[in-house]
Amino acid sequence: MAGTMLIGYDVEWWGEEDVTRRFLRQVRRMHDELGVPATLFIVGRTLERWVEDFREIASDPLFDLQQHTYSHKLLKTVYIEDGRSVRVVRGAGLDEIRCEVGRTSELLREHLGMECIGLTGPWCYYRGLRDRPDVLEVLWEEGIRFTRTDGRNERDWHPVSMDLQPYWYEPLGFPDMLEIPTHGWHDNTLRQEVLGWDDLDGYFEAVRPYIERAAERDEVFSLCQHDWSSVRDDPEMSATERLITHALERGVRIVTCREYYLERLRSRERRPEHVRMGV
Ligand SMILES: [Zn+2]
């Protein structure tokens, strides 16, 4: 086995339709058939709407449930230069972030009996939270131990290179906080703005090189998909299934983000003190 793939779905639909319910049933069926784990990063208000459906999937040991804030508030401002225009979306204030994250962890605890330690930052950002120790401090106090916030390039756009591998926020004073960047494109942006929703082969071919690189160089490939976009024009999630099958054929192991974080923590703790301190 060489290489690791982390599959994280942001579950965030809050429109009228039952998109999230259909996604949860399909994603569970597919992952159960393949015997492959995944992490769901859940928006609090989406959880409130589909509590029973989330309870069902929470009982499945293949799924790791973490959060994506209560109402999809950004942890910092994005300034997107996609080559056609500039788009700015403002980040929330610290008090609001604390409220959004704390409330969602409480919902996961109350409804699903889960202790939340991981979070995907809505929209993701260039350099993750490396320039925001103030935000990291709030997340740490709210129990968050791994983040998925580094998921845009220097133009706050895509793709993100796999040169960027998971890293600790140790230099900022948070030695046990791990950043797990997402690579390539967010599935929704690629399929909506570049390929077209019906181009499932194009999506597979765009993601495949990241799997190859993980296998060839024994690196981590972190995939970001969403509930609504994963089932859009692909109700059976056949493109995702193809990617997972390909990863397995290439000998890439697939673990949840939570398991990956705990692995990294354990392997670091086993290292002798003088190595850890860099002396
Ligand atoms: Zn999102």
Short mmCIF file of N, CA and C in Angstrom, two decimals, residues 58-121:
data_model
loop_
_atom_site.label_atom_id
_atom_site.label_comp_id
_atom_site.label_asym_id
_atom_site.label_seq_id
_atom_site.Cartn_x
_atom_site.Cartn_y
_atom_site.Cartn_z
N ALA A 58 -24.92 7.96 11.27
CA ALA A 58 -23.97 8.02 12.40
C ALA A 58 -23.77 6.66 13.03
N SER A 59 -24.73 5.75 12.83
CA SER A 59 -24.61 4.41 13.42
C SER A 59 -23.70 3.52 12.57
N ASP A 60 -23.28 4.01 11.41
CA ASP A 60 -22.43 3.22 10.51
C ASP A 60 -20.96 3.54 10.80
N PRO A 61 -20.19 2.52 11.23
CA PRO A 61 -18.79 2.80 11.62
C PRO A 61 -17.90 3.30 10.49
N LEU A 62 -18.34 3.21 9.24
CA LEU A 62 -17.51 3.72 8.15
C LEU A 62 -17.52 5.25 8.09
N PHE A 63 -18.49 5.86 8.78
CA PHE A 63 -18.61 7.32 8.66
C PHE A 63 -18.18 8.06 9.91
N ASP A 64 -17.37 9.07 9.67
CA ASP A 64 -16.86 9.98 10.69
C ASP A 64 -17.62 11.29 10.50
N LEU A 65 -18.27 11.79 11.55
CA LEU A 65 -19.08 13.01 11.42
C LEU A 65 -18.42 14.18 12.14
N GLN A 66 -18.13 15.22 11.39
CA GLN A 66 -17.53 16.43 11.95
C GLN A 66 -18.35 17.62 11.47
N GLN A 67 -17.84 18.83 11.61
CA GLN A 67 -18.70 19.99 11.30
C GLN A 67 -18.18 20.98 10.26
N HIS A 68 -19.14 21.82 9.83
CA HIS A 68 -18.88 22.79 8.76
C HIS A 68 -19.55 24.13 9.14
N THR A 69 -19.53 24.45 10.45
CA THR A 69 -20.18 25.61 11.11
C THR A 69 -21.72 25.46 11.10
N TYR A 70 -22.39 26.36 11.81
CA TYR A 70 -23.85 26.25 11.92
C TYR A 70 -24.56 26.75 10.66
N SER A 71 -24.10 27.89 10.13
CA SER A 71 -24.82 28.43 8.96
C SER A 71 -23.86 28.85 7.84
N HIS A 72 -22.74 28.09 7.74
CA HIS A 72 -21.81 28.28 6.62
C HIS A 72 -21.16 29.65 6.62
N LYS A 73 -20.78 30.14 7.78
CA LYS A 73 -20.08 31.42 7.89
C LYS A 73 -18.58 31.21 7.63
N LEU A 74 -17.99 32.10 6.85
CA LEU A 74 -16.57 32.00 6.54
C LEU A 74 -15.71 32.34 7.76
N LEU A 75 -14.60 31.63 7.93
CA LEU A 75 -13.69 31.89 9.04
C LEU A 75 -12.73 33.03 8.71
N LYS A 76 -12.56 33.30 7.41
CA LYS A 76 -11.83 34.50 7.01
C LYS A 76 -12.27 34.92 5.61
N THR A 77 -11.92 36.13 5.23
CA THR A 77 -12.37 36.69 3.96
C THR A 77 -11.66 36.01 2.79
N VAL A 78 -12.41 35.74 1.73
CA VAL A 78 -11.78 35.27 0.49
C VAL A 78 -11.84 36.38 -0.55
N TYR A 79 -10.75 36.49 -1.31
CA TYR A 79 -10.63 37.48 -2.38
C TYR A 79 -10.30 36.67 -3.64
N ILE A 80 -11.34 36.31 -4.35
CA ILE A 80 -11.21 35.34 -5.43
C ILE A 80 -10.93 36.02 -6.77
N GLU A 81 -9.80 35.66 -7.37
CA GLU A 81 -9.47 36.14 -8.72
C GLU A 81 -9.45 34.92 -9.64
N ASP A 82 -10.57 34.72 -10.34
CA ASP A 82 -10.67 33.51 -11.15
C ASP A 82 -10.29 33.76 -12.60
N GLY A 83 -9.74 34.95 -12.89
CA GLY A 83 -9.33 35.27 -14.25
C GLY A 83 -10.40 36.04 -15.01
N ARG A 84 -11.61 36.08 -14.49
CA ARG A 84 -12.68 36.82 -15.16
C ARG A 84 -13.15 38.00 -14.32
N SER A 85 -13.11 37.81 -12.99
CA SER A 85 -13.62 38.85 -12.11
C SER A 85 -12.98 38.70 -10.73
N VAL A 86 -13.27 39.66 -9.88
CA VAL A 86 -12.87 39.56 -8.48
C VAL A 86 -14.14 39.40 -7.65
N ARG A 87 -14.12 38.39 -6.80
CA ARG A 87 -15.25 38.16 -5.91
C ARG A 87 -14.75 38.20 -4.48
N VAL A 88 -15.40 38.97 -3.64
CA VAL A 88 -14.99 39.04 -2.25
C VAL A 88 -16.14 38.56 -1.37
N VAL A 89 -15.83 37.64 -0.47
CA VAL A 89 -16.82 37.20 0.52
C VAL A 89 -16.19 37.39 1.88
N ARG A 90 -16.85 38.14 2.72
CA ARG A 90 -16.24 38.50 4.00
C ARG A 90 -16.32 37.39 5.04
N GLY A 91 -15.27 37.31 5.84
CA GLY A 91 -15.24 36.36 6.93
C GLY A 91 -16.01 36.89 8.14
N ALA A 92 -16.43 35.99 8.99
CA ALA A 92 -17.19 36.36 10.19
C ALA A 92 -16.24 36.86 11.29
N GLY A 93 -16.81 37.54 12.26
CA GLY A 93 -16.05 38.00 13.43
C GLY A 93 -15.80 36.83 14.39
N LEU A 94 -14.89 37.05 15.33
CA LEU A 94 -14.51 35.96 16.24
C LEU A 94 -15.66 35.47 17.10
N ASP A 95 -16.49 36.40 17.59
CA ASP A 95 -17.61 36.00 18.45
C ASP A 95 -18.60 35.14 17.66
N GLU A 96 -18.81 35.54 16.42
CA GLU A 96 -19.74 34.80 15.58
C GLU A 96 -19.19 33.41 15.26
N ILE A 97 -17.89 33.33 15.01
CA ILE A 97 -17.27 32.03 14.74
C ILE A 97 -17.42 31.12 15.95
N ARG A 98 -17.16 31.67 17.13
CA ARG A 98 -17.29 30.86 18.35
C ARG A 98 -18.70 30.31 18.49
N CYS A 99 -19.66 31.17 18.21
CA CYS A 99 -21.07 30.79 18.31
C CYS A 99 -21.43 29.70 17.29
N GLU A 100 -21.00 29.90 16.05
CA GLU A 100 -21.29 28.97 14.96
C GLU A 100 -20.71 27.57 15.23
N VAL A 101 -19.48 27.55 15.72
CA VAL A 101 -18.80 26.27 15.93
C VAL A 101 -19.32 25.59 17.20
N GLY A 102 -19.45 26.37 18.26
CA GLY A 102 -19.94 25.81 19.53
C GLY A 102 -21.34 25.23 19.40
N ARG A 103 -22.19 25.94 18.70
CA ARG A 103 -23.58 25.50 18.52
C ARG A 103 -23.65 24.19 17.73
N THR A 104 -22.82 24.06 16.71
CA THR A 104 -22.84 22.85 15.89
C THR A 104 -22.27 21.66 16.65
N SER A 105 -21.20 21.88 17.41
CA SER A 105 -20.66 20.78 18.23
C SER A 105 -21.72 20.31 19.22
N GLU A 106 -22.47 21.25 19.76
CA GLU A 106 -23.53 20.91 20.72
C GLU A 106 -24.63 20.08 20.03
N LEU A 107 -24.98 20.43 18.81
CA LEU A 107 -25.99 19.67 18.06
C LEU A 107 -25.50 18.24 17.79
N LEU A 108 -24.23 18.10 17.42
CA LEU A 108 -23.68 16.76 17.15
C LEU A 108 -23.69 15.92 18.43
N ARG A 109 -23.41 16.57 19.56
CA ARG A 109 -23.39 15.87 20.84
C ARG A 109 -24.81 15.46 21.24
N GLU A 110 -25.72 16.42 21.14
CA GLU A 110 -27.09 16.20 21.60
C GLU A 110 -27.84 15.17 20.74
N HIS A 111 -27.74 15.31 19.42
CA HIS A 111 -28.54 14.45 18.54
C HIS A 111 -27.85 13.14 18.17
N LEU A 112 -26.51 13.17 18.10
CA LEU A 112 -25.80 11.99 17.59
C LEU A 112 -24.83 11.41 18.60
N GLY A 113 -24.70 12.06 19.74
CA GLY A 113 -23.79 11.55 20.77
C GLY A 113 -22.33 11.58 20.34
N MET A 114 -21.97 12.51 19.46
CA MET A 114 -20.60 12.55 18.96
C MET A 114 -19.86 13.76 19.48
N GLU A 115 -18.59 13.56 19.75
CA GLU A 115 -17.71 14.65 20.19
C GLU A 115 -16.97 15.17 18.96
N CYS A 116 -17.27 16.39 18.58
CA CYS A 116 -16.71 16.94 17.33
C CYS A 116 -15.29 17.47 17.56
N ILE A 117 -14.34 17.01 16.73
CA ILE A 117 -12.96 17.52 16.82
C ILE A 117 -12.45 18.08 15.49
N GLY A 118 -13.29 18.01 14.45
CA GLY A 118 -12.81 18.44 13.13
C GLY A 118 -13.78 19.39 12.45
N LEU A 119 -13.25 20.24 11.57
CA LEU A 119 -14.07 21.25 10.91
C LEU A 119 -13.53 21.58 9.52
N THR A 120 -14.45 21.71 8.56
CA THR A 120 -14.08 22.31 7.28
C THR A 120 -14.51 23.76 7.31
N GLY A 121 -13.60 24.68 7.00
CA GLY A 121 -13.93 26.10 6.95
C GLY A 121 -14.71 26.40 5.69
#
